[in-house]
Short mmCIF file of C-alpha atoms in Angstrom, two decimals:
data_model
loop_
_atom_site.label_atom_id
_atom_site.label_comp_id
_atom_site.label_asym_id
_atom_site.label_seq_id
_atom_site.Cartn_x
_atom_site.Cartn_y
_atom_site.Cartn_z
CA MET A 29 38.05 -7.54 45.98
CA SER A 30 35.87 -5.72 48.85
CA SER A 31 34.58 -9.63 49.78
CA SER A 32 37.83 -10.27 51.14
CA MET A 33 37.44 -6.88 53.64
CA GLU A 34 36.00 -7.19 57.46
CA GLU A 35 32.90 -4.98 57.64
CA ARG A 36 33.20 -1.80 61.34
CA PRO A 37 31.15 -3.29 64.15
CA GLU A 38 29.80 0.55 63.96
CA THR A 39 28.61 0.57 60.12
CA GLU A 40 25.56 0.63 61.35
CA LEU A 41 23.98 1.53 64.76
CA ILE A 42 21.72 -0.71 65.24
CA SER A 43 19.17 -2.79 63.40
CA ILE A 44 15.63 -3.16 63.57
CA PRO A 45 13.71 -5.66 61.82
CA ALA A 46 10.48 -5.22 60.95
CA THR A 47 8.04 -8.58 61.37
CA PRO A 48 9.54 -11.56 63.66
CA ARG A 49 9.20 -14.11 60.59
CA ALA A 50 11.65 -11.45 58.71
CA SER A 51 14.99 -11.67 61.22
CA THR A 52 17.17 -14.12 59.14
CA PRO A 53 20.64 -14.90 60.73
CA GLU A 54 23.23 -13.24 58.20
CA ALA A 55 25.44 -16.08 57.74
CA LEU A 56 22.04 -16.92 55.42
CA THR A 57 23.24 -14.80 52.91
CA PRO A 58 24.30 -16.42 49.78
CA SER A 59 27.63 -14.47 48.90
CA GLY A 60 28.75 -14.74 52.17
CA GLN A 61 29.04 -10.65 52.94
CA ARG A 62 28.58 -9.12 56.61
CA SER A 63 25.00 -7.45 56.58
CA PRO A 64 24.48 -4.69 58.49
CA ARG A 65 22.43 -6.41 60.96
CA PRO A 66 24.10 -7.81 63.50
CA ALA A 67 24.95 -12.04 63.87
CA SER A 68 24.98 -12.23 67.13
CA LYS A 69 24.52 -11.79 70.59
CA GLU A 70 28.64 -11.34 70.59
CA ALA A 71 28.43 -8.95 67.91
CA LYS A 72 26.06 -6.78 69.50
CA SER A 73 27.67 -6.52 72.77
CA SER A 74 31.50 -5.72 72.09
CA ALA A 75 29.47 -2.29 69.54
CA TRP A 76 28.77 -0.04 71.59
CA THR A 77 26.50 2.67 70.29
CA PRO A 78 24.22 5.43 71.82
CA THR A 79 21.12 2.81 73.02
CA SER A 80 23.79 0.19 73.87
CA PHE A 81 23.12 1.07 78.00
CA ILE A 82 19.50 0.39 77.63
CA SER A 83 19.97 -3.36 78.04
CA PRO A 84 17.33 -6.06 80.03
CA ARG A 85 19.63 -6.49 82.56
CA PHE A 86 20.64 -3.20 82.88
CA LEU A 87 16.67 -1.97 82.94
CA SER A 88 15.96 -4.73 86.45
CA PRO A 89 16.38 -3.28 88.82
CA ILE A 90 15.48 0.42 87.35
CA GLY A 91 11.43 0.94 87.98
CA THR A 92 8.89 1.17 85.56
CA PRO A 93 9.14 4.91 84.94
CA MET A 94 13.05 5.49 84.35
CA LYS A 95 12.15 2.35 81.60
CA ARG A 96 9.62 4.41 79.76
CA VAL A 97 11.83 7.80 79.46
CA LEU A 98 15.17 5.61 78.61
CA ILE A 99 12.66 3.38 76.31
CA ASN A 100 11.23 7.02 74.94
CA MET A 101 15.92 9.20 75.09
CA LYS A 102 15.29 5.28 72.65
CA GLY A 103 12.67 6.17 69.70
CA TYR A 104 13.86 10.26 70.21
CA LEU A 105 17.51 9.20 69.16
CA GLU A 106 15.97 7.38 66.39
CA GLU A 107 14.16 10.44 65.26
CA VAL A 108 16.34 12.60 64.79
CA GLY A 109 19.20 10.46 62.65
CA HIS A 110 20.70 9.50 65.27
CA LEU A 111 20.21 5.48 64.65
CA THR A 112 19.20 4.40 61.51
CA LYS A 113 16.43 2.53 60.76
CA LEU A 114 16.78 -0.23 58.87
CA ASN A 115 15.21 -2.34 56.19
CA PRO A 116 15.92 -6.78 56.98
CA GLN A 117 15.82 -6.94 53.75
CA ASP A 118 18.62 -5.46 52.51
CA ALA A 119 20.49 -7.38 53.69
CA TRP A 120 19.90 -10.30 51.09
CA LEU A 121 19.99 -7.89 47.86
CA PRO A 122 22.77 -7.03 46.39
CA ILE A 123 22.86 -3.52 46.35
CA THR A 124 23.05 -3.37 50.66
CA GLU A 125 24.19 -7.10 51.24
CA SER A 126 27.32 -4.87 52.05
CA ARG A 127 28.27 -1.73 52.87
CA ASN A 128 32.03 -1.76 54.00
CA GLY A 129 32.52 0.91 50.33
CA ASN A 130 34.42 3.96 50.75
CA ALA A 131 35.75 6.73 48.93
CA HIS A 132 37.79 4.51 46.10
CA TYR A 133 34.85 2.34 45.70
CA ALA A 134 32.62 5.88 44.75
CA ALA A 135 35.19 6.62 42.26
CA PHE A 136 35.67 3.15 40.99
CA HIS A 137 31.50 2.99 39.76
CA ASN A 138 31.78 6.67 39.26
CA LEU A 139 33.74 6.65 36.64
CA ASN A 140 32.38 3.24 34.98
CA ALA A 141 29.17 4.40 35.06
CA GLY A 142 29.82 7.97 33.57
CA VAL A 143 31.75 6.95 30.73
CA GLY A 144 31.93 4.73 27.67
CA PHE A 145 31.19 3.48 24.75
CA GLN A 146 28.89 7.45 23.91
CA ALA A 147 31.68 8.85 24.41
CA LEU A 148 32.42 8.23 20.78
CA VAL A 149 29.09 9.71 19.04
CA LEU A 150 29.93 12.75 20.94
CA PRO A 151 31.75 14.26 17.78
CA VAL A 152 28.30 13.03 15.34
CA ALA A 153 26.34 15.63 17.55
CA PHE A 154 29.38 17.98 17.06
CA ALA A 155 28.43 17.35 13.16
CA PHE A 156 25.48 18.77 13.67
CA LEU A 157 25.75 21.67 15.86
CA GLY A 158 28.48 22.69 14.35
CA TRP A 159 31.83 24.33 17.34
CA SER A 160 30.16 27.05 19.50
CA TRP A 161 26.78 25.52 19.67
CA GLY A 162 28.85 21.82 20.04
CA ILE A 163 31.08 23.06 23.03
CA LEU A 164 28.30 25.25 24.44
CA SER A 165 26.06 22.12 24.32
CA LEU A 166 28.56 20.32 26.54
CA THR A 167 29.85 22.51 28.60
CA ILE A 168 25.80 23.56 29.94
CA ALA A 169 24.85 19.66 29.64
CA TYR A 170 27.84 18.93 32.27
CA CYS A 171 28.04 21.50 34.80
CA TRP A 172 23.66 20.96 34.89
CA GLN A 173 24.33 16.88 35.55
CA LEU A 174 27.12 17.45 38.04
CA TYR A 175 24.86 19.80 39.90
CA THR A 176 22.02 17.19 39.95
CA LEU A 177 24.06 14.39 41.12
CA TRP A 178 25.26 16.47 44.39
CA ILE A 179 21.34 16.57 44.77
CA LEU A 180 20.78 12.92 45.20
CA VAL A 181 24.15 12.79 47.36
CA GLN A 182 22.98 15.03 49.81
CA LEU A 183 19.16 13.81 49.22
CA HIS A 184 20.16 9.86 50.07
CA GLU A 185 19.88 10.52 53.25
CA ALA A 186 17.62 13.80 53.69
CA VAL A 187 15.18 12.51 55.86
CA PRO A 188 16.97 11.95 59.14
CA GLY A 189 17.27 7.92 60.31
CA LYS A 190 16.24 6.41 56.92
CA ARG A 191 18.75 6.11 54.22
CA TYR A 192 17.11 6.20 50.41
CA ASN A 193 19.27 3.23 48.91
CA ARG A 194 17.43 3.93 44.89
CA TYR A 195 16.83 5.68 42.87
CA VAL A 196 12.71 4.39 43.24
CA GLU A 197 13.00 4.47 46.47
CA LEU A 198 13.46 8.38 46.83
CA ALA A 199 11.22 9.25 44.30
CA GLN A 200 8.32 7.97 45.58
CA ALA A 201 9.97 9.85 48.44
CA ALA A 202 9.18 12.95 47.16
CA PHE A 203 6.73 11.79 44.24
CA GLY A 204 4.41 9.61 46.70
CA GLU A 205 4.33 6.03 46.03
CA ARG A 206 2.39 5.52 43.72
CA LEU A 207 2.85 8.10 41.23
CA GLY A 208 7.34 8.12 42.17
CA VAL A 209 6.86 4.15 41.11
CA TRP A 210 5.52 5.62 37.69
CA LEU A 211 7.61 7.72 36.93
CA ALA A 212 11.24 6.11 37.87
CA LEU A 213 10.63 2.70 37.29
CA PHE A 214 10.40 2.83 33.66
CA PRO A 215 13.36 5.82 32.87
CA THR A 216 15.97 3.98 35.34
CA VAL A 217 14.49 0.01 34.02
CA TYR A 218 14.76 1.30 30.14
CA LEU A 219 18.65 2.92 30.54
CA SER A 220 19.54 -0.16 32.88
CA ALA A 221 18.41 -2.55 30.88
CA GLY A 222 18.13 -0.96 27.23
CA THR A 223 22.50 -0.22 28.10
CA ALA A 224 23.17 -3.47 29.21
CA THR A 225 21.52 -4.59 25.59
CA ALA A 226 23.22 -1.38 23.79
CA LEU A 227 26.59 -2.76 25.58
CA ILE A 228 25.70 -7.06 24.69
CA LEU A 229 25.28 -5.54 20.63
CA ILE A 230 29.02 -3.11 20.74
CA GLY A 231 30.62 -5.98 22.72
CA GLY A 232 29.91 -8.03 20.49
CA GLU A 233 30.36 -5.75 17.55
CA THR A 234 33.13 -4.96 19.06
CA MET A 235 34.60 -8.28 19.80
CA LYS A 236 34.30 -9.41 15.52
CA MET A 237 35.95 -6.38 14.39
CA PHE A 238 39.35 -7.06 16.72
CA PHE A 239 38.86 -10.67 15.56
CA GLN A 240 39.26 -9.67 12.06
CA ILE A 241 42.05 -6.75 12.78
CA VAL A 242 44.19 -9.75 14.43
CA CYS A 243 43.41 -12.43 12.24
CA GLY A 244 43.51 -10.67 9.24
CA PRO A 245 43.91 -12.72 5.93
CA LEU A 246 44.79 -15.29 7.59
CA CYS A 247 41.12 -15.22 8.97
CA THR A 248 40.01 -18.61 8.68
CA SER A 249 36.71 -18.91 6.14
CA ASN A 250 33.95 -19.81 7.83
CA PRO A 251 34.31 -16.42 10.91
CA LEU A 252 31.62 -16.64 13.32
CA THR A 253 28.60 -14.57 12.31
CA THR A 254 28.60 -10.88 14.48
CA VAL A 255 24.89 -13.26 15.99
CA GLU A 256 27.46 -15.50 17.52
CA TRP A 257 29.92 -13.20 18.19
CA TYR A 258 27.45 -12.05 20.26
CA LEU A 259 26.71 -15.18 22.38
CA VAL A 260 30.03 -14.74 22.73
CA PHE A 261 29.73 -11.46 24.66
CA THR A 262 27.04 -12.23 26.39
CA SER A 263 27.94 -15.79 27.86
CA LEU A 264 30.74 -13.39 29.28
CA CYS A 265 28.43 -11.33 31.40
CA ILE A 266 26.73 -13.91 32.10
CA VAL A 267 30.25 -15.78 33.40
CA LEU A 268 31.04 -11.85 35.05
CA SER A 269 27.65 -11.41 36.62
CA GLN A 270 27.96 -14.12 38.63
CA LEU A 271 29.41 -11.63 41.43
CA PRO A 272 27.28 -11.27 43.97
CA ASN A 273 26.81 -7.67 44.46
CA LEU A 274 27.60 -4.37 44.32
CA ASN A 275 30.93 -3.87 46.66
CA SER A 276 32.26 -7.28 44.61
CA ILE A 277 32.82 -5.94 41.69
CA ALA A 278 34.96 -3.17 42.34
CA GLY A 279 37.42 -4.70 40.32
CA LEU A 280 35.84 -4.91 37.45
CA SER A 281 35.00 -0.87 38.01
CA LEU A 282 38.37 -0.04 38.01
CA ILE A 283 39.24 -2.44 35.33
CA GLY A 284 36.13 -0.69 33.50
CA ALA A 285 37.31 2.94 34.19
CA ILE A 286 40.74 2.46 33.60
CA THR A 287 40.05 1.11 30.42
CA ALA A 288 37.52 3.81 29.57
CA ILE A 289 40.48 6.40 30.13
CA THR A 290 42.69 4.47 27.75
CA TYR A 291 40.49 3.63 24.99
CA SER A 292 38.79 8.19 25.11
CA THR A 293 42.81 9.00 24.72
CA MET A 294 43.63 6.50 22.44
CA VAL A 295 41.18 7.20 20.49
CA TRP A 296 41.09 11.31 19.72
CA LEU A 297 44.69 10.98 20.01
CA LEU A 298 45.46 8.43 17.01
CA SER A 299 42.74 10.84 15.40
CA VAL A 300 44.15 14.75 15.11
CA SER A 301 47.85 12.78 14.56
CA GLN A 302 47.37 11.28 11.48
CA PRO A 303 46.72 14.15 8.28
CA ARG A 304 42.75 14.66 8.36
CA PRO A 305 40.46 13.80 5.51
CA PRO A 306 40.52 15.88 2.27
CA ASN A 307 37.39 18.59 1.57
CA ILE A 308 36.94 18.66 5.23
CA SER A 309 34.41 21.12 6.62
CA TYR A 310 33.29 22.28 10.09
CA GLU A 311 30.09 24.06 8.75
CA ALA A 312 27.11 22.36 10.89
CA LEU A 313 25.81 19.61 7.63
CA SER A 314 22.66 21.51 6.67
CA LEU A 315 19.53 20.49 5.23
CA SER A 316 16.71 20.26 2.75
CA SER A 317 14.61 21.87 5.02
CA SER A 318 13.94 23.70 7.86
CA ALA A 319 12.09 20.78 9.28
CA ALA A 320 14.83 18.09 9.57
CA ALA A 321 17.74 21.32 10.80
CA VAL A 322 15.79 21.96 13.90
CA PHE A 323 14.95 17.73 14.64
CA SER A 324 18.29 17.14 12.62
CA VAL A 325 19.39 19.49 16.31
CA LEU A 326 17.06 18.56 18.19
CA ASN A 327 18.20 14.07 18.05
CA ALA A 328 22.40 15.78 18.07
CA LEU A 329 21.10 17.14 21.70
CA GLY A 330 19.74 13.47 22.21
CA ILE A 331 23.53 11.67 21.85
CA ILE A 332 25.05 14.78 23.92
CA ALA A 333 22.49 13.94 26.87
CA PHE A 334 22.34 10.69 26.59
CA ALA A 335 26.75 10.64 27.28
CA PHE A 336 26.06 11.90 30.17
CA ARG A 337 24.83 8.84 32.10
CA GLY A 338 25.43 6.96 35.11
CA HIS A 339 22.78 9.06 38.02
CA ASN A 340 20.12 6.46 37.97
CA LEU A 341 23.20 4.94 40.25
CA VAL A 342 24.82 7.01 42.33
CA LEU A 343 22.30 6.26 45.52
CA GLU A 344 22.32 2.77 45.04
CA ILE A 345 26.77 3.14 44.81
CA GLN A 346 25.66 5.60 48.30
CA ALA A 347 24.14 2.59 50.03
CA THR A 348 26.87 0.07 50.23
CA MET A 349 28.86 2.67 51.96
CA PRO A 350 28.35 2.73 55.94
CA SER A 351 27.10 6.13 57.58
CA THR A 352 27.10 6.92 61.31
CA PHE A 353 25.89 9.95 62.84
CA LYS A 354 29.06 11.25 63.24
CA HIS A 355 30.59 9.79 59.69
CA PRO A 356 27.47 10.53 57.11
CA ALA A 357 27.71 8.53 54.11
CA HIS A 358 27.48 11.59 52.08
CA VAL A 359 31.45 12.77 52.65
CA PRO A 360 33.22 9.77 50.81
CA MET A 361 30.10 9.85 47.83
CA TRP A 362 30.68 13.15 47.30
CA ARG A 363 34.77 13.47 47.48
CA GLY A 364 34.60 9.97 45.67
CA ALA A 365 31.93 11.11 42.68
CA LYS A 366 34.03 14.18 42.27
CA VAL A 367 37.48 12.54 41.14
CA ALA A 368 35.46 9.87 38.95
CA TYR A 369 34.08 13.98 37.13
CA VAL A 370 37.18 15.55 36.71
CA PHE A 371 38.31 12.29 34.25
CA ILE A 372 35.31 11.85 33.03
CA ALA A 373 35.57 15.49 31.86
CA MET A 374 39.00 14.61 30.75
CA CYS A 375 37.35 11.77 28.46
CA LEU A 376 33.88 12.93 26.61
CA PHE A 377 36.22 16.69 26.39
CA PRO A 378 38.88 15.79 24.39
CA VAL A 379 37.20 13.48 22.88
CA ALA A 380 34.38 15.48 21.26
CA ILE A 381 36.81 18.54 20.74
CA GLY A 382 39.03 16.80 18.55
CA GLY A 383 37.20 14.24 16.99
CA PHE A 384 35.27 17.12 15.61
CA TRP A 385 38.62 18.12 14.85
CA ALA A 386 40.43 15.80 13.01
CA TYR A 387 36.68 14.66 10.76
CA GLY A 388 34.91 17.26 10.63
CA ASN A 389 31.32 17.19 8.99
CA LEU A 390 32.90 13.98 7.51
CA MET A 391 32.44 11.53 10.57
CA PRO A 392 31.01 8.92 10.82
CA ALA A 393 27.26 7.77 11.76
CA GLY A 394 29.14 5.44 14.30
CA GLY A 395 31.59 7.58 15.35
CA MET A 396 35.36 7.21 16.69
CA LEU A 397 36.00 4.48 15.82
CA SER A 398 34.30 3.69 12.77
CA ALA A 399 35.43 6.46 11.22
CA LEU A 400 40.05 5.66 12.70
CA PHE A 401 38.94 2.03 11.07
CA ALA A 402 37.51 4.12 7.78
CA PHE A 403 39.87 7.12 7.23
CA HIS A 404 43.36 5.50 9.19
CA ASN A 405 43.01 1.31 8.38
CA HIS A 406 46.34 1.64 6.51
CA ASP A 407 47.74 4.05 8.46
CA ILE A 408 47.14 3.14 12.20
CA SER A 409 49.55 -0.09 13.47
CA ARG A 410 47.67 -2.84 13.49
CA GLY A 411 48.61 -3.63 16.87
CA LEU A 412 46.42 -0.14 17.22
CA LEU A 413 43.77 -0.28 16.54
CA ALA A 414 43.56 -4.33 17.55
CA MET A 415 44.18 -2.73 21.45
CA ALA A 416 42.24 0.13 21.33
CA PHE A 417 39.32 -1.91 20.16
CA LEU A 418 39.66 -4.44 22.81
CA LEU A 419 39.62 -2.07 24.97
CA VAL A 420 36.24 -0.82 24.87
CA VAL A 421 35.73 -4.83 24.97
CA PHE A 422 36.59 -5.13 29.12
CA ASN A 423 35.61 -1.72 29.05
CA CYS A 424 32.10 -3.00 27.65
CA LEU A 425 31.68 -6.27 29.59
CA SER A 426 32.95 -4.24 33.44
CA SER A 427 29.04 -0.88 32.09
CA PHE A 428 27.11 -4.44 31.80
CA GLN A 429 28.00 -5.54 35.17
CA ILE A 430 27.43 -2.42 37.21
CA TYR A 431 23.97 -1.23 34.42
CA SER A 432 22.59 -5.05 34.94
CA MET A 433 22.56 -5.13 39.22
CA PRO A 434 19.94 -2.37 39.67
CA VAL A 435 17.20 -4.86 38.11
CA PHE A 436 19.10 -8.45 39.67
CA ASP A 437 18.83 -6.70 42.66
CA SER A 438 14.35 -5.87 41.80
CA PHE A 439 14.99 -9.78 40.41
CA GLU A 440 15.93 -10.16 44.42
CA ALA A 441 13.98 -8.31 46.16
CA SER A 442 10.97 -9.36 44.65
CA TYR A 443 11.52 -12.77 45.03
CA THR A 444 13.03 -12.22 49.05
CA SER A 445 9.07 -10.42 49.88
CA ARG A 446 6.74 -13.37 48.48
CA THR A 447 9.24 -16.65 49.97
CA ASN A 448 10.93 -14.25 53.40
CA ARG A 449 14.11 -15.72 53.24
CA PRO A 450 17.76 -14.24 50.86
CA CYS A 451 17.82 -16.17 47.76
CA SER A 452 19.48 -19.43 47.09
CA ILE A 453 23.22 -19.07 44.68
CA TRP A 454 21.86 -21.33 42.90
CA VAL A 455 18.26 -18.75 42.79
CA ARG A 456 20.65 -16.29 42.18
CA SER A 457 22.83 -17.57 39.70
CA GLY A 458 19.44 -18.58 37.43
CA PHE A 459 17.67 -14.46 37.98
CA ARG A 460 21.22 -13.67 35.94
CA VAL A 461 21.67 -16.13 33.23
CA PHE A 462 18.02 -15.86 32.31
CA TYR A 463 18.11 -12.11 32.60
CA GLY A 464 21.69 -12.24 29.86
CA PHE A 465 19.70 -14.34 27.89
CA VAL A 466 16.73 -11.63 27.51
CA SER A 467 19.36 -8.73 26.87
CA PHE A 468 20.81 -11.35 24.43
CA PHE A 469 17.39 -11.95 21.92
CA ILE A 470 16.46 -8.65 22.35
CA GLY A 471 19.55 -7.25 21.17
CA VAL A 472 18.62 -9.51 18.53
CA ALA A 473 15.61 -9.07 17.84
CA LEU A 474 15.91 -5.11 17.78
CA PRO A 475 20.05 -4.74 16.57
CA PHE A 476 19.06 -1.05 15.76
CA LEU A 477 19.19 -0.57 19.94
CA SER A 478 22.16 0.73 19.85
CA SER A 479 21.10 3.20 16.75
CA LEU A 480 19.42 5.30 19.46
CA ALA A 481 21.36 7.65 21.08
CA GLY A 482 19.06 10.36 20.11
CA LEU A 483 16.28 8.52 21.49
CA LEU A 484 18.15 7.04 24.33
CA GLY A 485 19.40 10.17 25.99
CA GLY A 486 15.88 11.88 25.36
CA LEU A 487 13.82 9.34 27.12
CA THR A 488 15.84 8.80 30.08
CA LEU A 489 17.27 12.88 29.79
CA PRO A 490 14.39 13.27 33.40
CA VAL A 491 16.30 10.64 35.38
CA THR A 492 19.21 13.00 35.64
CA PHE A 493 18.10 16.60 34.25
CA ALA A 494 14.90 17.46 35.76
CA TYR A 495 14.01 14.43 38.27
CA PRO A 496 16.98 15.22 40.96
CA CYS A 497 15.90 19.49 40.96
CA PHE A 498 11.91 18.28 41.76
CA MET A 499 12.95 15.68 44.47
CA TRP A 500 14.40 18.79 45.82
CA VAL A 501 11.73 21.20 46.25
CA LEU A 502 9.59 18.22 47.65
CA ILE A 503 11.92 17.06 49.72
CA LYS A 504 13.85 19.97 50.95
CA LYS A 505 11.23 22.37 50.83
CA PRO A 506 13.57 25.15 49.69
CA THR A 507 11.69 28.70 50.94
CA LYS A 508 9.12 29.41 48.76
CA TYR A 509 9.97 31.56 45.33
CA SER A 510 13.47 32.77 47.08
CA PHE A 511 16.05 31.89 44.57
CA ASN A 512 16.61 27.88 45.19
CA TRP A 513 13.08 26.98 44.87
CA TYR A 514 12.75 29.31 40.71
CA PHE A 515 16.48 27.98 40.47
CA ASN A 516 14.87 23.88 40.67
CA TRP A 517 11.62 24.34 39.73
CA THR A 518 13.03 26.01 36.44
CA LEU A 519 15.89 23.54 35.17
CA GLY A 520 13.24 20.13 36.56
CA TRP A 521 10.36 22.14 33.56
CA LEU A 522 12.79 22.69 31.41
CA GLY A 523 14.35 18.83 31.17
CA ILE A 524 11.20 17.99 30.56
CA GLY A 525 10.99 20.46 28.17
CA PHE A 526 13.90 18.98 26.28
CA SER A 527 13.29 15.44 27.12
CA LEU A 528 9.73 15.16 24.70
CA ALA A 529 11.92 17.59 22.32
CA PHE A 530 14.97 15.52 22.31
CA SER A 531 12.90 12.16 22.18
CA ILE A 532 10.49 13.44 19.54
CA GLY A 533 13.78 14.50 17.18
CA GLY A 534 15.46 11.37 17.71
CA ILE A 535 12.02 9.47 16.68
CA TRP A 536 12.24 11.38 13.28
CA SER A 537 15.53 11.19 12.73
CA ILE A 538 15.30 7.41 12.94
CA VAL A 539 12.38 7.22 11.08
CA ASN A 540 13.95 9.02 7.78
CA ASN A 541 17.51 7.50 8.39
CA GLY A 542 18.70 10.78 9.15
CA LEU A 543 20.52 10.04 12.51
CA LYS A 544 20.63 6.17 12.62
CA LEU A 545 23.48 5.47 14.39
CA LYS A 546 24.50 2.48 13.37
CA PHE A 547 28.22 1.62 15.88
CA PHE A 548 29.44 -0.70 12.91
CA LYS A 549 28.85 -1.38 9.60
CA PRO A 550 27.78 -4.58 8.82
CA SER A 551 30.46 -6.44 6.83
#
C-alpha cells in the first residue's frame, strides 16, 4: 500500500552518516523504499534546509573565519533540534526503511496491535471479579495505559535532534545502556514472540473450527489434525511476512482493525440476543480457600492487563513518520492513536460487559467464541458462526505481521551491523521463514502458550504500565517532589508490584489448573 507513495523531500532535513563505510546508496535497500538519506546530489540540491547554503560553492569566496562561523551555526541548529541526526543503518531496517507514514497509518497500526483475541477472554476475568470490581479494574487499566501511551508518544523526540525509534532505545536512554537492555529487551521480545506464537495456535485452531462449521456432516473421514492446521496458518503468515517494512503492511493493519471491530461486535451482539443459560449467576466464583481466591483474582487482573497490549510497538509506529522542526511526528501519531483507542474501548468494554451478562460465571475458560459454540451452536446459523471464526483468522494473520516486525528488525539490524550492507531480498526472506517456523515449533512443543493470558499479562505489564512512567521522570526530569514527580514514580512502582503479583497468580492458576485458558477444547 505504502510502497507506491512517494516521500516528500522534506521528510528528514539532513542525514549525517556515522562512518564513511556506512554511506550506501538508497537504491541498494532491498524493498526499493525511499530511505531517510537523500538519494543523489540532485535530490540534495532540490530540497532546501536551514544549512543548505553552507556548500563549497558558497563558501569558496569566503574566508576561513566566516566558514568557521557558518559551520558552528550548522552544529548549533543540529543541537537545538532543527536537524535530526539519523543513523544511516536505519535506512536498511524494516521499521525505519520508509518514513512516509501519517495519522491514518498510525490509527490502523495501533488498532491492529491494540485489540484482538485477548479481548475475547475478558469475561473470564469478570467471572472472578464480579460486576463492580471487573468494570472498575477495566476502566482503571484503560485510563492508565492511555496515559503511558501519551508518554511514549511525547518521549519519541524528547531529546532535540534525536529520535528513539524503538522501545529498547528509549529504555537505554532512560536507564543506561546495559540496564536498559536488560529491563526492556526480555519483556518486549517475549511479548512480540509470545504473541506471535499464541496467534499461530489460536489462528490454527480457529481455522479448524471454521472448517468443521462450514463442512458439517460432509467432512471427510480424515480431516487435518490440529498441528496440520497450525502449519497451514504458519505458511499463510510467512507468505504475508514478505512485505518489506512497517509502512507496507498498513493495508493489512487496516484489515486487522476492521475484522477485530467486526467480530468483537458480532460476538457480544450474538451473545446478548440469545436466551441466557439456566442457573446463571453474577456472583464472583467462590473457591475452596482464601489463598485460592486471592491468586485467582490476581490472575483475573493479569488477564485484564494482557488485554492492553501494543505499547511495545508505539515508538516503532511513530518512527515510520516524517518529522521536522515545524511538523514533529508526535502530532499525527497522537491524533491516530486517539482515534484507535476510541475504537478499542468500543470493542473491549462491550465484549467484557455483554459477555459476562450473557453467561455470568458459566463463562467457559476459552472465552466468548467457546461460549457461543458451547451454548448456542444450534441456535445461531452456521453462516454467522462461520463468519465470526473467519474474521478471527483474518485478524490473527494481520496481528502476526505487526507483532513480528520488531523481531524482523532485530534480525536485520544484527546482519547489517556485521556486514555493513543491507539485507538482500533472499536474506530478508530467509529470516522471516526461519522466524515463522521457529514460532510454529515452539507452539507445537508448548501448546499451552495460548493458555497463559494471566501470566503473559503479568510478565509484560511493565512495558505498558510501569516503564513509561520511569522514563518520563528520568528523561524529562520534572521538579523533584512535585505532583508530576510523585505521580509518575507512584504509577511506576505500582506497575512493578502488580507485575510481580499477577505473574505469581498466573503461575499458581496454571499449576492448579484453576484458570488454565485453553482457547478451544480439543476435539
